[in-house]
Coordinates of C-alpha atoms and ligand atoms in Angstrom, one line a residue:
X6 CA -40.6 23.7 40.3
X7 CA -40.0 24.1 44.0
X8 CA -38.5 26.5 46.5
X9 CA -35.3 25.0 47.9
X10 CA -35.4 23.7 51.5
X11 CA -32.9 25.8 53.1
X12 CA -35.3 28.8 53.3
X13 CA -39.1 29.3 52.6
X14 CA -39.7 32.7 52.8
X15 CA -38.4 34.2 50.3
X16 CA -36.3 31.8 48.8
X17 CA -32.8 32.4 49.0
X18 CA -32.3 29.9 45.9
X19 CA -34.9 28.6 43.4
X20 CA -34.7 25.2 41.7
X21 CA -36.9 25.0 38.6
X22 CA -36.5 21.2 38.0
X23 CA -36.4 19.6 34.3
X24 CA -36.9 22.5 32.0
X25 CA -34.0 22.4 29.5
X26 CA -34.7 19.2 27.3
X27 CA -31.8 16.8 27.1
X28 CA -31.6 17.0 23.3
X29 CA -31.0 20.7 23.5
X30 CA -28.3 19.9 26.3
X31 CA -26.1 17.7 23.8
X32 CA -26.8 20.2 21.1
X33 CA -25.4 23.5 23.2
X34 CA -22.5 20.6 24.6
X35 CA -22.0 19.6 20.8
X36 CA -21.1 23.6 20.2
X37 CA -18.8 23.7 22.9
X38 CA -17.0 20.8 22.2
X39 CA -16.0 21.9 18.7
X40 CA -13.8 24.9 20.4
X41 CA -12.9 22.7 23.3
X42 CA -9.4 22.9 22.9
X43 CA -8.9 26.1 22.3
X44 CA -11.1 27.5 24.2
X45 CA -10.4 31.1 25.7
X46 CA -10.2 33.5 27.5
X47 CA -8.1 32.2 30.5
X48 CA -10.6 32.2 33.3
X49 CA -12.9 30.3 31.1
X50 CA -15.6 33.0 31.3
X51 CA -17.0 34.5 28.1
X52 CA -20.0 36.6 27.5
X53 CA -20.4 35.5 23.5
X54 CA -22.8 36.2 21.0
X55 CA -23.2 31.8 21.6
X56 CA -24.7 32.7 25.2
X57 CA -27.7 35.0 23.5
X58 CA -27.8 32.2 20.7
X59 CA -28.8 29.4 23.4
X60 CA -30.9 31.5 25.8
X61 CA -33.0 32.2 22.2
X62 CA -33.3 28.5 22.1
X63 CA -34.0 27.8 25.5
X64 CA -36.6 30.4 25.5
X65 CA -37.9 28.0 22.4
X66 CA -39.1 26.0 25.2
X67 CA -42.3 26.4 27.6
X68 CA -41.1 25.1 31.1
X69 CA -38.2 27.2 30.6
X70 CA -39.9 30.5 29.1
X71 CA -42.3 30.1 32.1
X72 CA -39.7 29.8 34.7
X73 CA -37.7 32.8 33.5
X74 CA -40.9 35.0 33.4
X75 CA -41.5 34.2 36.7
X76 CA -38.0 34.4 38.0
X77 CA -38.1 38.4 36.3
X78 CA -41.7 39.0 37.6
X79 CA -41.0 38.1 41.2
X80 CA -37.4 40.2 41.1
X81 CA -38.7 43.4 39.3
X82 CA -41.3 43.4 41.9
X83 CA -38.5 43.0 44.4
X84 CA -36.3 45.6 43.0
X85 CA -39.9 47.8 43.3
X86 CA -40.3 47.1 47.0
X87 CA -36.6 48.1 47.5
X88 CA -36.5 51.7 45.8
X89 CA -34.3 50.2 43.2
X90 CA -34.1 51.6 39.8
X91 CA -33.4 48.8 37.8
X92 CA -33.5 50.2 34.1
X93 CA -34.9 48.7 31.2
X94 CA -31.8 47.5 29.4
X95 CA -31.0 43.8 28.0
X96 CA -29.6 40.8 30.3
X97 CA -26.1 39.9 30.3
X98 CA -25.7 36.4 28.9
X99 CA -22.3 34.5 29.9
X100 CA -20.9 30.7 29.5
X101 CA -18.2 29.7 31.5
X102 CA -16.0 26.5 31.0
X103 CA -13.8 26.0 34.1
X104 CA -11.6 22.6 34.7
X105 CA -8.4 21.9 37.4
X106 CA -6.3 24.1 35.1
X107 CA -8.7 27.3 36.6
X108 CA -7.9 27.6 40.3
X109 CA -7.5 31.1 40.3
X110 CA -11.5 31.2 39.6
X111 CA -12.7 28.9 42.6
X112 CA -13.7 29.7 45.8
X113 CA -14.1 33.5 45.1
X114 CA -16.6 35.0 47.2
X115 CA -18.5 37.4 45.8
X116 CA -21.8 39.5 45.0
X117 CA -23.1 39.8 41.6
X118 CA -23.8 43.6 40.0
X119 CA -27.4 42.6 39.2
X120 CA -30.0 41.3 41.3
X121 CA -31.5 38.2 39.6
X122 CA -28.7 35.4 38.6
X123 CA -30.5 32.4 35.9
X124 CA -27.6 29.8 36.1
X125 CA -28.2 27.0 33.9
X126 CA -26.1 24.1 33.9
X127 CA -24.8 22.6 30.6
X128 CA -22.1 19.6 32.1
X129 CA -21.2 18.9 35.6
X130 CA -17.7 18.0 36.5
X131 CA -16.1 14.7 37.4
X132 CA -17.9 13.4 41.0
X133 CA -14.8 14.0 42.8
X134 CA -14.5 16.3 46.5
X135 CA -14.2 19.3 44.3
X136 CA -16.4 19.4 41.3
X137 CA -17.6 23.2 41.0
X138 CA -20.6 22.9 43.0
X139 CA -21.9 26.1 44.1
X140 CA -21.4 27.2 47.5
X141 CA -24.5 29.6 48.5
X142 CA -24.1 31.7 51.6
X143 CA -27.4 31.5 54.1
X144 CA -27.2 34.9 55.5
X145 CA -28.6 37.6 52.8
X146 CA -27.4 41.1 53.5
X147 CA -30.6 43.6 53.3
X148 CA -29.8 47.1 53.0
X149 CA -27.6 47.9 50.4
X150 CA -26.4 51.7 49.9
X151 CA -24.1 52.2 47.0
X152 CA -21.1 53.8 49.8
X153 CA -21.5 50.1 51.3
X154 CA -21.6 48.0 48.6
X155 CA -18.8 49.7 46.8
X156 CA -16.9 48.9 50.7
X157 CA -17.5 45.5 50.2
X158 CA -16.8 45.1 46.9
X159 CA -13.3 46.6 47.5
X160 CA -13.1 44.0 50.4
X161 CA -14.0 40.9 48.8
X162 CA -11.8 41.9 46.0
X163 CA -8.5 42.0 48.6
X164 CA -10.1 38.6 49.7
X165 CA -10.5 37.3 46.2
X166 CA -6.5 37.7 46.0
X167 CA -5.7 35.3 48.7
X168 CA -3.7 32.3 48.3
X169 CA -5.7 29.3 46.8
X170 CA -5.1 27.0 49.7
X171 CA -6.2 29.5 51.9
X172 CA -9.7 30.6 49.8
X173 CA -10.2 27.4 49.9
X174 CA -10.0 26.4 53.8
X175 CA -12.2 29.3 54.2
X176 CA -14.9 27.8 52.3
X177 CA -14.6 24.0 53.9
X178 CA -15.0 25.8 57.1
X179 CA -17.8 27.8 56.5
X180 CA -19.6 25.0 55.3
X181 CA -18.4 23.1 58.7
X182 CA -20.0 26.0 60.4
X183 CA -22.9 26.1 58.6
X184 CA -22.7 29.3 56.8
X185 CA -23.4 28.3 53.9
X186 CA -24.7 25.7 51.5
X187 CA -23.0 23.3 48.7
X188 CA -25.4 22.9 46.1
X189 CA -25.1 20.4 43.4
X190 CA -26.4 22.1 39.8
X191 CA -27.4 19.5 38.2
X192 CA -28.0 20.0 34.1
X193 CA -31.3 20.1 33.0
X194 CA -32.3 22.4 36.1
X195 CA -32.8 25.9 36.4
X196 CA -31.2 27.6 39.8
X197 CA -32.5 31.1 40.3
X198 CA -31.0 33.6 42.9
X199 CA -30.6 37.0 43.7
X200 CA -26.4 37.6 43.5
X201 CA -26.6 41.0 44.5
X202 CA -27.7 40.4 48.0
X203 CA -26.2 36.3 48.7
X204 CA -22.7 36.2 48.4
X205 CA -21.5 32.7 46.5
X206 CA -18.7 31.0 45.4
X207 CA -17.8 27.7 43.3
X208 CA -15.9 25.0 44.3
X209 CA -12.9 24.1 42.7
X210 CA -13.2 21.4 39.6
X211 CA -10.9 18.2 40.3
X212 CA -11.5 16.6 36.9
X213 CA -13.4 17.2 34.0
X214 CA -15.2 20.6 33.4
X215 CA -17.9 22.1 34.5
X216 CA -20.1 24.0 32.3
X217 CA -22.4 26.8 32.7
X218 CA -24.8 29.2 31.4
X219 CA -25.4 32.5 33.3
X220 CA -28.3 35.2 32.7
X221 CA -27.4 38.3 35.0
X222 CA -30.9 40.5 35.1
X223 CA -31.3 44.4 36.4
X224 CA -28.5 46.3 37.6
X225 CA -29.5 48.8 39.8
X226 CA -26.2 50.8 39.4
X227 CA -25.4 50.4 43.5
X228 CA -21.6 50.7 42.5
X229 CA -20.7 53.9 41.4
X230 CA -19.4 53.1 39.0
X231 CA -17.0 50.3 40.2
X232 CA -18.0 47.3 37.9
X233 CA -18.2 49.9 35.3
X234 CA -14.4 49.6 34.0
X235 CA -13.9 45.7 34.1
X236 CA -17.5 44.8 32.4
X237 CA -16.2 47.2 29.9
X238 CA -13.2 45.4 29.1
X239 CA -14.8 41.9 29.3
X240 CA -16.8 43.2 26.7
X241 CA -14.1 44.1 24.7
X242 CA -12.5 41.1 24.8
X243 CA -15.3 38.8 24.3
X244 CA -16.3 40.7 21.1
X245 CA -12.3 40.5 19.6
X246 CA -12.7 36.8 20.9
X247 CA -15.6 36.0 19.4
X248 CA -14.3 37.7 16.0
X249 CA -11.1 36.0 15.8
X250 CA -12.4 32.6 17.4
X251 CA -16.0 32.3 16.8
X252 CA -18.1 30.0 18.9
X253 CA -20.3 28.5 16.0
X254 CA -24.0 26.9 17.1
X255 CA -25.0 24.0 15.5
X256 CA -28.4 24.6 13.7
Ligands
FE2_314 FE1 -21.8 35.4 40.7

């Protein structure tokens, strides 16, 4: 495990190196493969019963139950520090599958609902200029009230509409100005972050496909309400999807 270089104190990202076995890899690959082609929703982002399936596998696992237990620990205690009332209730488990046919989901700037983000990668992309790496922004905004955040959520939401071509300058120029950083997640490793307070982004995928496992952790309900309505009708969806086009694991 180490902190990542950009920052010591606290670490703005966390890279937990080696602690998803390569066997287990292929196997959660394997899965996905078999609905490869048909694959929905559209923006390739689906919070299925599949995700809980391989976190209980990964969790099957010491490096990676370790890693997780600290990643929780060292947030909850966080969340303490900052008044937050994070609640008791289970994490939200997503995979996404994004390839070139998904621009509308790259280089959308954003804060997650929940304060501690587990991304796990399952594939990388094609090694091209664009191959979903994630772009990390350095500054981390500290004092969050709920009227604020809900401000910028509504703002990065107009922003998050913009022309492709334009998202994207935005994000080569930021990282030409050193605002933030590109980080290649490499399968295998665990990244660890705090979403709610470091706005991120992916790059576009080129070629290939780039696939991912997401833990989301604590919500401390800082949007009135705002993220409320469209969790609610991912959830929907994913649970019609996942009846009328399960995603089968393989054991
Ligand atoms: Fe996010």
């Amino acid at each position: 495990m180490r902190d990542h270089d950009i920052e010591t104190q606290p670490p703005r990202l966390q890279i937990f190196e080696n602690v998803v076995p390569g066997q287990l890899l292929e196997e959660m690959n394997a899965t996905l493969d078999a609905c490869r082609q048909s694959w929905r929703p559209a923006d390739g982002r689906r919070a299925t019963d599949t995700a809980a399936r391989f976190a209980e596998l990964l969790r099957r696992h010491a490096p990676f139950q370790v890693a997780e237990r600290q990643a929780c620990a060292r947030s909850r205690q966080g969340a303490r520090e900052a008044g937050w009332d994070i609640g008791r209730g289970p994490p939200l488990y997503v995979l996404r599958c994004v390839n070139g046919s998904l621009r509308g989901q790259s280089h959308l700037r954003h804060y997650d609902s929940h304060i501690l983000t587990l991304l796990i990668p399952l594939q990388q992309a094609a090694p091209t200029r664009e191959n979903g790496d994630l772009i990390i922004y350095r500054h981390r905004r500290d004092t969050v009230a709920a009227w604020k955040n809900v401000i910028t959520k509504v703002r990065l939401i107009l922003l998050r509409s913009l022309p492709f071509a334009i998202r994207r300058a935005l994000t080569f120029r930021h990282l030409a100005l050193g605002l933030c950083d590109r980080i290649a997640c490499v399968p295998g490793n665990l990244y660890v972050f705090n979403g709610f307070v470091t706005l991120h982004a992916n790059l576009h995928v080129e070629s290939g496909e780039r696939r991912s496992l997401i833990f989301h952790y604590y919500d401390p309900g800082l949007t009135a309400g705002l993220s409320h309505v469209p969790r609610a009708w991912r959830t929907l969806r994913d649970r019609l999807l996942d009846a009328i086009q399960p995603v089968r694991s393989g054991d």
